[in-house]
Tab-separated table of C-alpha atoms in Angstrom:
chain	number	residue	atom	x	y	z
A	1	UNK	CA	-77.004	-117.237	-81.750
A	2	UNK	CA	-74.441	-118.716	-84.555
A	3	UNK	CA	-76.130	-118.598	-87.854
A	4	UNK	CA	-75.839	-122.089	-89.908
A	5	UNK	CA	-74.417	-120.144	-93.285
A	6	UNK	CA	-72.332	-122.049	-95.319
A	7	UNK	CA	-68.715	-121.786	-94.179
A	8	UNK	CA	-65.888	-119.843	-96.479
A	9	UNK	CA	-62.826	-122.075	-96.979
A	10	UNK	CA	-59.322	-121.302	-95.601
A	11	UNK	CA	-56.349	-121.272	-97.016
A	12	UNK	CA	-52.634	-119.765	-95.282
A	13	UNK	CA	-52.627	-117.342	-98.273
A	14	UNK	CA	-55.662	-115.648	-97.682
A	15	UNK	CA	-56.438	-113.509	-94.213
A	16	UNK	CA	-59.680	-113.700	-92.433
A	17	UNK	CA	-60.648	-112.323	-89.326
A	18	UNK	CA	-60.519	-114.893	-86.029
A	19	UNK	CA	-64.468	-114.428	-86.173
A	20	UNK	CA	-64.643	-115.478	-89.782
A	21	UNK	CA	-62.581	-118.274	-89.190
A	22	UNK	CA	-63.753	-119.759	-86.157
A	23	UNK	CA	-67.250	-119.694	-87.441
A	24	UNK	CA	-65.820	-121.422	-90.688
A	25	UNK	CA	-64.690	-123.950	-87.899
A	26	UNK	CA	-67.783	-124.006	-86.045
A	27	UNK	CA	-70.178	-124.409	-89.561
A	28	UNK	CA	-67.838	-127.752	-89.943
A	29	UNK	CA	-65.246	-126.727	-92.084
A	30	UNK	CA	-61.818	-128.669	-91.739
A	31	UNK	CA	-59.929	-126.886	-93.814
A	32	UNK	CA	-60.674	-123.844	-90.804
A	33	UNK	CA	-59.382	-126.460	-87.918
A	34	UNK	CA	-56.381	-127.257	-89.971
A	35	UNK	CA	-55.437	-123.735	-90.631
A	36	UNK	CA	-56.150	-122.889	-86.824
A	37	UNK	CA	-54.054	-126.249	-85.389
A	38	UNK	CA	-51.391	-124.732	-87.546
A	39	UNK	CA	-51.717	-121.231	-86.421
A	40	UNK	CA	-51.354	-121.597	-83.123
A	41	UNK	CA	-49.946	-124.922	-82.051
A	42	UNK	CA	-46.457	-123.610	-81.782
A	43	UNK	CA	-47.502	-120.344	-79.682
A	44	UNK	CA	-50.004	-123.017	-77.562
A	45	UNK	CA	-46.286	-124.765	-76.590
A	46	UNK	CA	-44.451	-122.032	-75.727
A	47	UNK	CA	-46.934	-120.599	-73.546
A	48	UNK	CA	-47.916	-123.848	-71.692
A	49	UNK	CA	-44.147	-123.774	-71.074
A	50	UNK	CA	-44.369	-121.071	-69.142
A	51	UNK	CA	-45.744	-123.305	-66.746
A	52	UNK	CA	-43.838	-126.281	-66.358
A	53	UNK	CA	-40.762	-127.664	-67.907
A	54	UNK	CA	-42.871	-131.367	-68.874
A	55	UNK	CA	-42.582	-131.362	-72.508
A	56	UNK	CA	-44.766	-134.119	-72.635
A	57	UNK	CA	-47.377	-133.112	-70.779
A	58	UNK	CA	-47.652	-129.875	-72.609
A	59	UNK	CA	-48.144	-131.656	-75.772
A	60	UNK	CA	-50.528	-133.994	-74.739
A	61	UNK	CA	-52.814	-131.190	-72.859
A	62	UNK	CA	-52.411	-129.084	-76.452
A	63	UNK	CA	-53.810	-132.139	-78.474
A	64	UNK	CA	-55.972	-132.665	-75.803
A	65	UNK	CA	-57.497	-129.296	-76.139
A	66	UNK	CA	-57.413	-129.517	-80.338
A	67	UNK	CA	-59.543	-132.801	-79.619
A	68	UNK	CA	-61.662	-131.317	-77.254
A	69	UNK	CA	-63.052	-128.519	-79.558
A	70	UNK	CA	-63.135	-130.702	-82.621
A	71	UNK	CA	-65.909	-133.123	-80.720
A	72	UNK	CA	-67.565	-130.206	-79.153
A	73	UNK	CA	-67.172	-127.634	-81.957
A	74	UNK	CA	-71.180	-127.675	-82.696
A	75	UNK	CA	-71.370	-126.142	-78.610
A	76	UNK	CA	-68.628	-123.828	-78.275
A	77	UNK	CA	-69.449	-120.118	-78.237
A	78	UNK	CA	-68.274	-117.853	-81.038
A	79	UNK	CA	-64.701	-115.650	-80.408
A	80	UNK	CA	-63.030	-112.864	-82.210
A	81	UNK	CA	-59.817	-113.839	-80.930
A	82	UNK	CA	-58.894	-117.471	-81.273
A	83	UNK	CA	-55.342	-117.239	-79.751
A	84	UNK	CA	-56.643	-116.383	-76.669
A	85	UNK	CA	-59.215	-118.874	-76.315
A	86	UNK	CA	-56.847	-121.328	-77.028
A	87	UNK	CA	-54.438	-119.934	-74.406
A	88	UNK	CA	-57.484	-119.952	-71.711
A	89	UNK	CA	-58.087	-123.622	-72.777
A	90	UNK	CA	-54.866	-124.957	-72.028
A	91	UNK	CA	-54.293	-122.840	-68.935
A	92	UNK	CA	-57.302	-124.310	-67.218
A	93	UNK	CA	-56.485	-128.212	-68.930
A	94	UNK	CA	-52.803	-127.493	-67.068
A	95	UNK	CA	-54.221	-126.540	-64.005
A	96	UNK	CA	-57.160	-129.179	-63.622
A	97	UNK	CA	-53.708	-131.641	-63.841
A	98	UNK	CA	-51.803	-130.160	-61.656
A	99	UNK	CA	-54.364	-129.625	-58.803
A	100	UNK	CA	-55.181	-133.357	-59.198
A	101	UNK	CA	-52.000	-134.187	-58.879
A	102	UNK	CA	-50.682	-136.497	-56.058
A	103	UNK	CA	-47.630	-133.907	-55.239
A	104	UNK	CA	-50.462	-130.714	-54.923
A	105	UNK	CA	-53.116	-133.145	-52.860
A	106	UNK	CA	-52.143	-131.523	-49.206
A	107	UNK	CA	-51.462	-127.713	-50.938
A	108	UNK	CA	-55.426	-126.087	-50.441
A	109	UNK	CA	-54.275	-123.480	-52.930
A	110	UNK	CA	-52.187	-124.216	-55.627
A	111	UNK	CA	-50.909	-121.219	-57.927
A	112	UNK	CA	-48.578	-123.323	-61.214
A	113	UNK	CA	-45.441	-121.086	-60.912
A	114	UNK	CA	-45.003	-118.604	-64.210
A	115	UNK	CA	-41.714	-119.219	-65.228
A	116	UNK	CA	-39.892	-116.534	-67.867
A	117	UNK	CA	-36.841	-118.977	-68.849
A	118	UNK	CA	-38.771	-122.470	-70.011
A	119	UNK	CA	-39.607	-120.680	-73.253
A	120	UNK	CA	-36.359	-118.850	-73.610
A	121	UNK	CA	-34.573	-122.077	-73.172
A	122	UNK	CA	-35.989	-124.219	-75.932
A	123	UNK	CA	-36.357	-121.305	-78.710
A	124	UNK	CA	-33.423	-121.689	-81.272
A	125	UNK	CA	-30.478	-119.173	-80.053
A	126	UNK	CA	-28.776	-118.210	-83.067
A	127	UNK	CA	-26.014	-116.899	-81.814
A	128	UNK	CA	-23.776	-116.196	-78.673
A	129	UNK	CA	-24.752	-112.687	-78.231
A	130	UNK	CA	-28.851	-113.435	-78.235
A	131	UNK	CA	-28.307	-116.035	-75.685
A	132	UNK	CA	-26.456	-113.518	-73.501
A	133	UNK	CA	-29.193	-110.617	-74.117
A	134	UNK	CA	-31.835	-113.612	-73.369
A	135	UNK	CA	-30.338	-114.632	-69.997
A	136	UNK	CA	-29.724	-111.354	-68.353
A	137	UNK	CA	-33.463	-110.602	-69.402
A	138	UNK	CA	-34.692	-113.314	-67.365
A	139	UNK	CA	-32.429	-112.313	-64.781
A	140	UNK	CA	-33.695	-108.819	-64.685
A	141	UNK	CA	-37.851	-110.220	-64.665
A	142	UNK	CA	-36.329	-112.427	-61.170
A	143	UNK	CA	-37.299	-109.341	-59.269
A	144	UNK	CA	-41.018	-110.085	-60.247
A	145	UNK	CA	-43.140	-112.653	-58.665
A	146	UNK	CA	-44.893	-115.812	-60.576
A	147	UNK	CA	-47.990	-113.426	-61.173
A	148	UNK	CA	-45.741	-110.393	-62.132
A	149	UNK	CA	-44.178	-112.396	-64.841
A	150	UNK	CA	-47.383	-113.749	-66.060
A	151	UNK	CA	-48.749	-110.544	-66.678
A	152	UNK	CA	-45.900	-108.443	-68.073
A	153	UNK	CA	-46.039	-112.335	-70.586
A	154	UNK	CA	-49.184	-111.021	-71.746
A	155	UNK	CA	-48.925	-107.314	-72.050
A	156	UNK	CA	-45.998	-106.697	-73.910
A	157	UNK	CA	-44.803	-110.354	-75.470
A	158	UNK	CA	-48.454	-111.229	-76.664
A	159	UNK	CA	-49.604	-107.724	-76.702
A	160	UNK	CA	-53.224	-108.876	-74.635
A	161	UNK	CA	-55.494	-105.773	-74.178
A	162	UNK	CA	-56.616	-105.426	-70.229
A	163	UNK	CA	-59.880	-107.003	-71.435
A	164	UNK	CA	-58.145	-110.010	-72.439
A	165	UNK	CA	-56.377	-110.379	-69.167
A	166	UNK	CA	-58.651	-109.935	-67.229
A	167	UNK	CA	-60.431	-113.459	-69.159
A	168	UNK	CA	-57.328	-115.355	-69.096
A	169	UNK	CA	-56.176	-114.269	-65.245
A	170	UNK	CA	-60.028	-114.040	-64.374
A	171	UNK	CA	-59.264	-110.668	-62.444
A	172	UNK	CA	-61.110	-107.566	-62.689
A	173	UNK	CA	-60.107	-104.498	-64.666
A	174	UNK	CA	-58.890	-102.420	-61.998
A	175	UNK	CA	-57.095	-105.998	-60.468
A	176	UNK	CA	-55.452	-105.925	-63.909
A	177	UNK	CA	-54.111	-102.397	-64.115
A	178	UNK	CA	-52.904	-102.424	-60.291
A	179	UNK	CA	-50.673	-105.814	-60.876
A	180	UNK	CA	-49.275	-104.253	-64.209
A	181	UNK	CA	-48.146	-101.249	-62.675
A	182	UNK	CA	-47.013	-102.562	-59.701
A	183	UNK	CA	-45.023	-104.982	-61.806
A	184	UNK	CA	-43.838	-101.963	-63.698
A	185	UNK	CA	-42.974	-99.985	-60.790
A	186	UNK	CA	-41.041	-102.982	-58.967
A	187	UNK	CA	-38.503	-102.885	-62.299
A	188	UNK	CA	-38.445	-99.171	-62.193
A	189	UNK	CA	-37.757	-99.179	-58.727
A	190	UNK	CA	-34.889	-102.263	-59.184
A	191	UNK	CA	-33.397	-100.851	-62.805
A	192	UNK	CA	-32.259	-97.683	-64.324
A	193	UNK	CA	-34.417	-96.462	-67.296
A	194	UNK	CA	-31.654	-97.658	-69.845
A	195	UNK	CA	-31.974	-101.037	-68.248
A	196	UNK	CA	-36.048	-101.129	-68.694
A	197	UNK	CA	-36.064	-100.182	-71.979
A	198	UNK	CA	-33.648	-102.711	-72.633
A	199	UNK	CA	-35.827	-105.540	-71.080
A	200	UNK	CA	-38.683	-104.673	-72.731
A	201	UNK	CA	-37.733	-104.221	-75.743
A	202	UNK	CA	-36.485	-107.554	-75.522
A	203	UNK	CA	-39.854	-108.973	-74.473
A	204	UNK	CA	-41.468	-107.552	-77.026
A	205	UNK	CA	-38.449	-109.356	-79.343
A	206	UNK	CA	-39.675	-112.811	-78.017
């Protein structure tokens, strides 16, 4: 149970722990909710990307999910990693929308595509080159399915432990390590070795 201490303001020039500072945000401390709304806004959009190419609706369902834990901070469990309960929020707000919508209302099970190039496509290219080395990556991750993306997204571009994918894909561990190695084994199996190092070391470039 969350202790009611008094909370430790935050500032972007010192470093706290996620735990620290979500408590800070949980004991009613603003300054915490700025900092995190700050933090993690930006990643929050380029992720929710990855799902559909609706600006719009990706930045409504982000504020949406900012408001949400502001009016329910005083209920929401503790976390030691804030980014990812943030990215498990706005998964399941994009979801809940798109199952409800009029479109999905025949579909009985309805799997949002993971796309690899929404992202890609609105970062700032700086030059020629990148934008080359950025479009025959997402080339190369074609091979994979929606799910295969999704996972090789969180592995190696947000670095996610197994744990942590498991929570935001709510699989099981040994779910989790199958579909990453089969996703490794179907770029093995499609690229040379050069070529794999080459894509993710990209990815992990993002």
């Amino acid at each position: 149970m969350r202790k009611n201490t008094e909370s430790t303001p935050v500032t972007a020039k010192e470093r706290y722990s996620d735990q620290i500072i979500w408590e800070n945000f949980l004991c009613g401390d603003d300054e915490a909710y700025t900092y995190i709304y700050r933090e993690y806004s930006q990643a929050l959009y380029a992720y929710g990307m990855h799902f559909t190419s609706d600006k719009g609706l990706v930045e409504d369902c982000i504020q949406d999910v900012f408001v949400k834990i502001f009016q329910n901070r005083k209920h929401l469990q503790s976390t030691d990693n804030i980014k990812l309960y943030l990215f498990i929020s706005l998964k399941n707000k994009l979801f809940n929308i798109f199952r409800k919508d009029i479109k999905y209302s025949q579909i009985d099970s309805l799997e949002p595509v993971f796309a690899a190039e929404y992202t890609i496509e609105d970062e700032i290219i700086e030059n020629e080159k990148e934008q080359f080395l950025n479009e025959k990556m997402i080339r190369m991750l074609e091979v994979l399915s929606p799910r295969q993306k999704e996972i090789i997204y969180y592995r190696f571009v947000e670095g996610l432990s197994y744990e942590e994918i498991c929570q935001i894909m709510d699989m099981n561990y040994q779910s989790t390590q199958n579909l990453i190695q089969r996703s490794l084994k179907k770029l093995r199996t499609t690229f040379s070795r050069a070529e794999m190092q080459f894509v993710l070391f990209l990815l992990i470039s993002i």
